[in-house]
Amino acid sequence: MPGYVINEGQAGGTTFARSACAPGASTCGPATWDSYATQLQKALARVAVPPSFNTYNARYVVILTPNDCLHADAFGVPQSTTQPCTAAQMNQVADRLIAVGNQARAAGLTPIFDVMPRYKQLDLPLFRSLYGLAWVISEADYNTLRTVTSSRVRSEVPGAVVLDIWKDFVHIGDGIHPTPETARKAARTIGIELLQRDHAH
């Protein structure tokens, strides 16, 4: 959708700020990711309208599934010190998604959320073996995280749009990342939704 996308988030990010902790390394590297809240503030700054900069030349923000809880290198600490998320930590992921959604609403934007792909569409054990990860999320925990995040966002972010953009998800052969065609289909689903909403105004 040329002209529609103003900003691009940090691929590989989690909802919280963290260091990059690569598989096989005993210490974390120099690369870092911003939290979703910081990424949103940076995106808003790019569409802030002068002279007051408190209104925005944007209507929507797309907030996609984070890496939180999915695998051992997504915690900002060496893998050897991590363990799978508890139910409380999964709810904290939802808390942070809800907070950034409501942050967007407070700025006058409509947040668009995705739903995590279905577990069977992924191959997380393959992903673990290919990348040398200490562990990946279990099927039961994945399904819990998927349900908790999408259901809580729906109920706790008024006016949020939750789209199942990954219903035809196909991975690139590494068990977790979408093929270019999968990503195109997801973007098309979002684009059609936004065009329909704009035409309804």
Short mmCIF file of N, CA and C in Angstrom, two decimals, residues 53-194:
data_model
loop_
_atom_site.label_atom_id
_atom_site.label_comp_id
_atom_site.label_asym_id
_atom_site.label_seq_id
_atom_site.Cartn_x
_atom_site.Cartn_y
_atom_site.Cartn_z
N PHE A 53 2.42 19.75 17.42
CA PHE A 53 2.92 18.37 17.44
C PHE A 53 2.13 17.46 18.39
N ASN A 54 0.88 17.83 18.67
CA ASN A 54 0.07 16.95 19.52
C ASN A 54 -1.12 16.36 18.78
N THR A 55 -1.15 16.56 17.46
CA THR A 55 -2.07 15.82 16.60
C THR A 55 -1.23 15.10 15.56
N TYR A 56 -1.83 14.10 14.91
CA TYR A 56 -1.02 13.20 14.10
C TYR A 56 -1.64 12.97 12.73
N ASN A 57 -0.77 12.93 11.74
CA ASN A 57 -1.17 12.66 10.37
C ASN A 57 -1.19 11.15 10.14
N ALA A 58 -2.00 10.48 10.95
CA ALA A 58 -2.16 9.02 10.87
C ALA A 58 -3.47 8.65 11.52
N ARG A 59 -4.05 7.57 11.06
CA ARG A 59 -5.30 7.11 11.65
C ARG A 59 -5.15 5.78 12.39
N TYR A 60 -4.18 4.99 11.96
CA TYR A 60 -4.05 3.64 12.50
C TYR A 60 -2.61 3.35 12.87
N VAL A 61 -2.45 2.38 13.78
CA VAL A 61 -1.14 1.81 14.04
C VAL A 61 -1.31 0.29 14.10
N VAL A 62 -0.42 -0.41 13.42
CA VAL A 62 -0.47 -1.87 13.40
C VAL A 62 0.50 -2.40 14.45
N ILE A 63 -0.01 -3.22 15.36
CA ILE A 63 0.78 -3.76 16.47
C ILE A 63 0.79 -5.28 16.32
N LEU A 64 1.94 -5.82 15.93
CA LEU A 64 2.03 -7.24 15.61
C LEU A 64 2.59 -8.06 16.78
N THR A 65 2.39 -9.37 16.68
CA THR A 65 2.83 -10.32 17.70
C THR A 65 4.30 -10.10 18.07
N PRO A 66 4.59 -9.93 19.35
CA PRO A 66 5.98 -9.78 19.77
C PRO A 66 6.65 -11.14 19.99
N ASN A 67 7.94 -11.13 20.22
CA ASN A 67 8.69 -12.35 20.51
C ASN A 67 8.61 -12.77 21.98
N ASP A 68 7.94 -12.01 22.80
CA ASP A 68 7.83 -12.33 24.23
C ASP A 68 7.45 -13.79 24.44
N CYS A 69 8.20 -14.46 25.29
CA CYS A 69 7.89 -15.82 25.77
C CYS A 69 8.07 -16.93 24.74
N LEU A 70 8.41 -16.60 23.49
CA LEU A 70 8.40 -17.64 22.46
C LEU A 70 9.63 -18.53 22.48
N HIS A 71 10.79 -17.98 22.82
CA HIS A 71 12.01 -18.79 22.79
C HIS A 71 13.06 -18.17 23.70
N ALA A 72 14.09 -18.96 23.99
CA ALA A 72 15.02 -18.63 25.07
C ALA A 72 15.87 -17.39 24.84
N ASP A 73 15.99 -16.94 23.59
CA ASP A 73 16.87 -15.78 23.34
C ASP A 73 16.10 -14.47 23.27
N ALA A 74 14.86 -14.44 23.75
CA ALA A 74 14.03 -13.24 23.64
C ALA A 74 13.76 -12.57 24.99
N PHE A 75 14.71 -12.70 25.90
CA PHE A 75 14.48 -12.18 27.25
C PHE A 75 15.46 -11.08 27.65
N GLY A 76 16.46 -10.81 26.80
CA GLY A 76 17.41 -9.77 27.12
C GLY A 76 18.47 -10.19 28.12
N VAL A 77 18.55 -11.50 28.39
CA VAL A 77 19.57 -12.07 29.27
C VAL A 77 20.07 -13.35 28.60
N PRO A 78 21.26 -13.83 28.97
CA PRO A 78 21.75 -15.05 28.34
C PRO A 78 20.74 -16.20 28.45
N GLN A 79 20.65 -17.00 27.40
CA GLN A 79 19.67 -18.09 27.36
C GLN A 79 19.74 -19.01 28.56
N SER A 80 20.95 -19.26 29.04
CA SER A 80 21.11 -20.22 30.12
C SER A 80 20.40 -19.80 31.40
N THR A 81 20.07 -18.52 31.50
CA THR A 81 19.41 -18.01 32.71
C THR A 81 17.90 -17.87 32.54
N THR A 82 17.37 -18.31 31.40
CA THR A 82 15.93 -18.13 31.14
C THR A 82 15.17 -19.42 31.34
N GLN A 83 13.88 -19.27 31.52
CA GLN A 83 12.98 -20.43 31.56
C GLN A 83 11.63 -19.99 30.98
N PRO A 84 10.81 -20.97 30.55
CA PRO A 84 9.53 -20.60 29.93
C PRO A 84 8.68 -19.71 30.83
N CYS A 85 7.87 -18.88 30.19
CA CYS A 85 7.02 -17.94 30.92
C CYS A 85 5.97 -18.66 31.76
N THR A 86 5.70 -18.08 32.91
CA THR A 86 4.59 -18.53 33.74
C THR A 86 3.29 -17.92 33.22
N ALA A 87 2.16 -18.39 33.74
CA ALA A 87 0.87 -17.80 33.37
C ALA A 87 0.85 -16.31 33.69
N ALA A 88 1.43 -15.93 34.82
CA ALA A 88 1.46 -14.51 35.20
C ALA A 88 2.27 -13.70 34.20
N GLN A 89 3.40 -14.25 33.73
CA GLN A 89 4.23 -13.53 32.76
C GLN A 89 3.52 -13.42 31.41
N MET A 90 2.74 -14.43 31.03
CA MET A 90 1.96 -14.33 29.79
C MET A 90 0.93 -13.22 29.90
N ASN A 91 0.33 -13.09 31.07
CA ASN A 91 -0.62 -12.00 31.26
C ASN A 91 0.08 -10.65 31.25
N GLN A 92 1.34 -10.61 31.67
CA GLN A 92 2.09 -9.36 31.60
C GLN A 92 2.38 -8.97 30.15
N VAL A 93 2.56 -9.96 29.27
CA VAL A 93 2.68 -9.66 27.83
C VAL A 93 1.40 -8.97 27.36
N ALA A 94 0.26 -9.56 27.74
CA ALA A 94 -1.02 -8.94 27.37
C ALA A 94 -1.14 -7.54 27.96
N ASP A 95 -0.71 -7.37 29.21
CA ASP A 95 -0.74 -6.04 29.85
C ASP A 95 0.00 -5.01 28.99
N ARG A 96 1.19 -5.39 28.50
CA ARG A 96 2.01 -4.44 27.73
C ARG A 96 1.40 -4.16 26.36
N LEU A 97 0.80 -5.18 25.74
CA LEU A 97 0.11 -4.95 24.47
C LEU A 97 -1.11 -4.04 24.67
N ILE A 98 -1.83 -4.28 25.73
CA ILE A 98 -3.00 -3.44 26.04
C ILE A 98 -2.56 -2.00 26.30
N ALA A 99 -1.48 -1.84 27.04
CA ALA A 99 -0.99 -0.48 27.35
C ALA A 99 -0.62 0.27 26.08
N VAL A 100 0.08 -0.39 25.16
CA VAL A 100 0.49 0.31 23.94
C VAL A 100 -0.73 0.57 23.05
N GLY A 101 -1.70 -0.34 23.06
CA GLY A 101 -2.94 -0.09 22.31
C GLY A 101 -3.68 1.11 22.84
N ASN A 102 -3.75 1.21 24.16
CA ASN A 102 -4.45 2.36 24.75
C ASN A 102 -3.64 3.64 24.63
N GLN A 103 -2.32 3.53 24.57
CA GLN A 103 -1.45 4.68 24.28
C GLN A 103 -1.76 5.21 22.87
N ALA A 104 -1.95 4.30 21.93
CA ALA A 104 -2.30 4.70 20.57
C ALA A 104 -3.67 5.38 20.54
N ARG A 105 -4.63 4.81 21.25
CA ARG A 105 -5.98 5.39 21.31
C ARG A 105 -5.94 6.80 21.90
N ALA A 106 -5.13 6.99 22.93
CA ALA A 106 -5.02 8.31 23.56
C ALA A 106 -4.47 9.35 22.59
N ALA A 107 -3.69 8.88 21.60
CA ALA A 107 -3.15 9.78 20.58
C ALA A 107 -4.12 9.97 19.42
N GLY A 108 -5.28 9.30 19.49
CA GLY A 108 -6.29 9.45 18.45
C GLY A 108 -6.19 8.44 17.32
N LEU A 109 -5.37 7.41 17.50
CA LEU A 109 -5.21 6.38 16.46
C LEU A 109 -6.00 5.12 16.83
N THR A 110 -6.41 4.38 15.81
CA THR A 110 -7.04 3.08 16.02
C THR A 110 -5.96 2.01 15.94
N PRO A 111 -5.78 1.22 17.01
CA PRO A 111 -4.78 0.16 16.95
C PRO A 111 -5.32 -1.09 16.24
N ILE A 112 -4.50 -1.66 15.38
CA ILE A 112 -4.81 -2.89 14.66
C ILE A 112 -3.89 -3.97 15.21
N PHE A 113 -4.44 -5.02 15.78
CA PHE A 113 -3.65 -6.13 16.31
C PHE A 113 -3.84 -7.37 15.45
N ASP A 114 -2.81 -8.20 15.39
CA ASP A 114 -2.95 -9.50 14.75
C ASP A 114 -3.28 -10.56 15.80
N VAL A 115 -3.56 -11.77 15.33
CA VAL A 115 -3.68 -12.94 16.19
C VAL A 115 -2.50 -13.84 15.84
N MET A 116 -1.86 -14.41 16.84
CA MET A 116 -0.71 -15.28 16.58
C MET A 116 -1.11 -16.42 15.64
N PRO A 117 -0.21 -16.86 14.78
CA PRO A 117 -0.52 -18.03 13.94
C PRO A 117 -0.91 -19.23 14.80
N ARG A 118 -1.61 -20.18 14.21
CA ARG A 118 -1.93 -21.39 14.94
C ARG A 118 -0.67 -22.24 15.13
N TYR A 119 -0.59 -22.90 16.26
CA TYR A 119 0.63 -23.66 16.58
C TYR A 119 0.98 -24.65 15.49
N LYS A 120 -0.02 -25.32 14.93
CA LYS A 120 0.22 -26.36 13.93
C LYS A 120 0.81 -25.79 12.63
N GLN A 121 0.67 -24.48 12.42
CA GLN A 121 1.23 -23.86 11.22
C GLN A 121 2.73 -23.60 11.37
N LEU A 122 3.21 -23.68 12.60
CA LEU A 122 4.62 -23.45 12.89
C LEU A 122 5.32 -24.80 13.09
N ASP A 123 6.63 -24.75 13.21
CA ASP A 123 7.40 -25.93 13.62
C ASP A 123 8.47 -25.44 14.58
N LEU A 124 8.05 -25.20 15.82
CA LEU A 124 8.96 -24.61 16.79
C LEU A 124 10.10 -25.55 17.19
N PRO A 125 9.89 -26.88 17.27
CA PRO A 125 11.05 -27.76 17.51
C PRO A 125 12.10 -27.64 16.40
N LEU A 126 11.67 -27.50 15.15
CA LEU A 126 12.61 -27.29 14.05
C LEU A 126 13.35 -25.98 14.25
N PHE A 127 12.64 -24.91 14.59
CA PHE A 127 13.25 -23.61 14.83
C PHE A 127 14.30 -23.73 15.94
N ARG A 128 13.95 -24.43 17.00
CA ARG A 128 14.90 -24.62 18.12
C ARG A 128 16.17 -25.29 17.64
N SER A 129 16.04 -26.37 16.86
CA SER A 129 17.22 -27.12 16.43
C SER A 129 18.07 -26.32 15.44
N LEU A 130 17.43 -25.59 14.54
CA LEU A 130 18.17 -24.83 13.53
C LEU A 130 18.99 -23.70 14.15
N TYR A 131 18.45 -23.07 15.20
CA TYR A 131 19.09 -21.89 15.78
C TYR A 131 19.82 -22.18 17.09
N GLY A 132 19.83 -23.43 17.51
CA GLY A 132 20.56 -23.79 18.72
C GLY A 132 20.01 -23.16 19.98
N LEU A 133 18.69 -23.07 20.07
CA LEU A 133 18.05 -22.43 21.22
C LEU A 133 17.97 -23.40 22.41
N ALA A 134 18.08 -22.84 23.60
CA ALA A 134 17.99 -23.66 24.82
C ALA A 134 16.60 -24.29 24.94
N TRP A 135 15.57 -23.54 24.55
CA TRP A 135 14.20 -24.06 24.58
C TRP A 135 13.30 -23.17 23.74
N VAL A 136 12.16 -23.71 23.35
CA VAL A 136 11.08 -22.93 22.73
C VAL A 136 9.81 -23.18 23.52
N ILE A 137 8.84 -22.31 23.34
CA ILE A 137 7.57 -22.43 24.05
C ILE A 137 6.88 -23.75 23.69
N SER A 138 6.22 -24.36 24.67
CA SER A 138 5.50 -25.61 24.43
C SER A 138 4.18 -25.33 23.71
N GLU A 139 3.60 -26.38 23.14
CA GLU A 139 2.33 -26.20 22.44
C GLU A 139 1.24 -25.66 23.37
N ALA A 140 1.16 -26.22 24.58
CA ALA A 140 0.13 -25.79 25.54
C ALA A 140 0.33 -24.32 25.92
N ASP A 141 1.58 -23.95 26.20
CA ASP A 141 1.84 -22.56 26.58
C ASP A 141 1.61 -21.61 25.40
N TYR A 142 1.98 -22.05 24.21
CA TYR A 142 1.75 -21.22 23.03
C TYR A 142 0.27 -20.94 22.86
N ASN A 143 -0.54 -21.97 22.98
CA ASN A 143 -1.99 -21.80 22.82
C ASN A 143 -2.56 -20.90 23.91
N THR A 144 -2.01 -21.03 25.12
CA THR A 144 -2.44 -20.14 26.21
C THR A 144 -2.09 -18.69 25.89
N LEU A 145 -0.84 -18.46 25.46
CA LEU A 145 -0.40 -17.10 25.14
C LEU A 145 -1.24 -16.51 24.01
N ARG A 146 -1.50 -17.33 23.00
CA ARG A 146 -2.31 -16.88 21.86
C ARG A 146 -3.71 -16.46 22.30
N THR A 147 -4.31 -17.27 23.16
CA THR A 147 -5.67 -16.99 23.63
C THR A 147 -5.70 -15.79 24.56
N VAL A 148 -4.76 -15.76 25.51
CA VAL A 148 -4.74 -14.69 26.51
C VAL A 148 -4.53 -13.32 25.85
N THR A 149 -3.57 -13.24 24.93
CA THR A 149 -3.27 -11.93 24.33
C THR A 149 -4.43 -11.45 23.47
N SER A 150 -4.97 -12.30 22.60
CA SER A 150 -6.02 -11.82 21.69
C SER A 150 -7.32 -11.54 22.44
N SER A 151 -7.66 -12.39 23.41
CA SER A 151 -8.93 -12.17 24.12
C SER A 151 -8.85 -10.94 25.02
N ARG A 152 -7.72 -10.74 25.67
CA ARG A 152 -7.61 -9.56 26.55
C ARG A 152 -7.52 -8.27 25.75
N VAL A 153 -6.81 -8.28 24.63
CA VAL A 153 -6.78 -7.08 23.80
C VAL A 153 -8.18 -6.71 23.33
N ARG A 154 -8.94 -7.72 22.90
CA ARG A 154 -10.32 -7.46 22.45
C ARG A 154 -11.16 -6.83 23.55
N SER A 155 -10.98 -7.29 24.78
CA SER A 155 -11.85 -6.81 25.86
C SER A 155 -11.34 -5.56 26.56
N GLU A 156 -10.03 -5.28 26.45
CA GLU A 156 -9.45 -4.20 27.26
C GLU A 156 -8.89 -3.04 26.46
N VAL A 157 -8.97 -3.12 25.12
CA VAL A 157 -8.58 -1.97 24.30
C VAL A 157 -9.81 -1.58 23.48
N PRO A 158 -10.62 -0.65 24.01
CA PRO A 158 -11.88 -0.29 23.32
C PRO A 158 -11.60 0.21 21.90
N GLY A 159 -12.35 -0.31 20.95
CA GLY A 159 -12.21 0.14 19.57
C GLY A 159 -11.06 -0.48 18.81
N ALA A 160 -10.29 -1.35 19.47
CA ALA A 160 -9.18 -2.01 18.78
C ALA A 160 -9.73 -2.96 17.71
N VAL A 161 -8.98 -3.12 16.65
CA VAL A 161 -9.32 -4.07 15.59
C VAL A 161 -8.36 -5.25 15.72
N VAL A 162 -8.91 -6.45 15.85
CA VAL A 162 -8.09 -7.65 15.96
C VAL A 162 -8.36 -8.51 14.72
N LEU A 163 -7.31 -8.73 13.92
CA LEU A 163 -7.46 -9.42 12.64
C LEU A 163 -6.64 -10.71 12.63
N ASP A 164 -7.23 -11.77 12.11
CA ASP A 164 -6.51 -13.04 11.95
C ASP A 164 -5.80 -13.01 10.60
N ILE A 165 -4.71 -12.24 10.55
CA ILE A 165 -4.01 -12.02 9.28
C ILE A 165 -3.14 -13.21 8.88
N TRP A 166 -2.92 -14.15 9.82
CA TRP A 166 -2.02 -15.27 9.56
C TRP A 166 -2.78 -16.57 9.33
N LYS A 167 -4.03 -16.50 8.93
CA LYS A 167 -4.81 -17.74 8.82
C LYS A 167 -4.26 -18.69 7.76
N ASP A 168 -3.53 -18.18 6.78
CA ASP A 168 -2.90 -19.03 5.77
C ASP A 168 -1.38 -19.07 5.96
N PHE A 169 -0.94 -19.06 7.20
CA PHE A 169 0.49 -18.94 7.51
C PHE A 169 1.30 -20.11 6.96
N VAL A 170 2.39 -19.77 6.27
CA VAL A 170 3.38 -20.75 5.81
C VAL A 170 4.74 -20.20 6.19
N HIS A 171 5.58 -21.02 6.83
CA HIS A 171 6.91 -20.53 7.22
C HIS A 171 7.94 -20.79 6.12
N ILE A 172 9.07 -20.12 6.23
CA ILE A 172 10.08 -20.13 5.16
C ILE A 172 10.95 -21.39 5.18
N GLY A 173 10.65 -22.30 6.11
CA GLY A 173 11.46 -23.50 6.23
C GLY A 173 12.24 -23.54 7.53
N ASP A 174 12.11 -22.44 8.32
CA ASP A 174 12.81 -22.41 9.61
C ASP A 174 11.86 -22.63 10.78
N GLY A 175 10.59 -22.85 10.47
CA GLY A 175 9.62 -23.18 11.51
C GLY A 175 8.84 -22.02 12.10
N ILE A 176 9.28 -20.77 11.82
CA ILE A 176 8.63 -19.66 12.53
C ILE A 176 8.40 -18.40 11.70
N HIS A 177 9.27 -18.10 10.74
CA HIS A 177 9.14 -16.83 10.01
C HIS A 177 8.31 -17.00 8.74
N PRO A 178 7.45 -16.02 8.43
CA PRO A 178 6.54 -16.16 7.29
C PRO A 178 7.25 -16.04 5.94
N THR A 179 6.73 -16.75 4.96
CA THR A 179 7.22 -16.58 3.59
C THR A 179 6.82 -15.19 3.09
N PRO A 180 7.51 -14.70 2.05
CA PRO A 180 7.10 -13.40 1.49
C PRO A 180 5.63 -13.38 1.07
N GLU A 181 5.13 -14.47 0.51
CA GLU A 181 3.72 -14.51 0.11
C GLU A 181 2.80 -14.47 1.33
N THR A 182 3.18 -15.15 2.41
CA THR A 182 2.40 -15.10 3.65
C THR A 182 2.34 -13.66 4.16
N ALA A 183 3.49 -12.97 4.14
CA ALA A 183 3.53 -11.59 4.60
C ALA A 183 2.69 -10.69 3.70
N ARG A 184 2.73 -10.94 2.39
CA ARG A 184 1.91 -10.14 1.46
C ARG A 184 0.43 -10.33 1.74
N LYS A 185 0.02 -11.57 1.97
CA LYS A 185 -1.39 -11.84 2.28
C LYS A 185 -1.81 -11.14 3.57
N ALA A 186 -0.93 -11.17 4.56
CA ALA A 186 -1.23 -10.51 5.83
C ALA A 186 -1.38 -9.01 5.64
N ALA A 187 -0.45 -8.41 4.87
CA ALA A 187 -0.52 -6.98 4.61
C ALA A 187 -1.77 -6.62 3.82
N ARG A 188 -2.14 -7.49 2.88
CA ARG A 188 -3.34 -7.24 2.08
C ARG A 188 -4.59 -7.25 2.96
N THR A 189 -4.64 -8.20 3.89
CA THR A 189 -5.79 -8.28 4.81
C THR A 189 -5.92 -6.99 5.61
N ILE A 190 -4.78 -6.50 6.11
CA ILE A 190 -4.80 -5.24 6.86
C ILE A 190 -5.20 -4.09 5.95
N GLY A 191 -4.63 -4.03 4.76
CA GLY A 191 -4.93 -2.95 3.83
C GLY A 191 -6.40 -2.88 3.46
N ILE A 192 -6.99 -4.03 3.19
CA ILE A 192 -8.42 -4.06 2.84
C ILE A 192 -9.27 -3.56 4.00
N GLU A 193 -8.91 -3.98 5.21
CA GLU A 193 -9.64 -3.53 6.40
C GLU A 193 -9.57 -2.00 6.55
N LEU A 194 -8.39 -1.44 6.34
CA LEU A 194 -8.23 0.01 6.49
C LEU A 194 -8.98 0.77 5.40
#
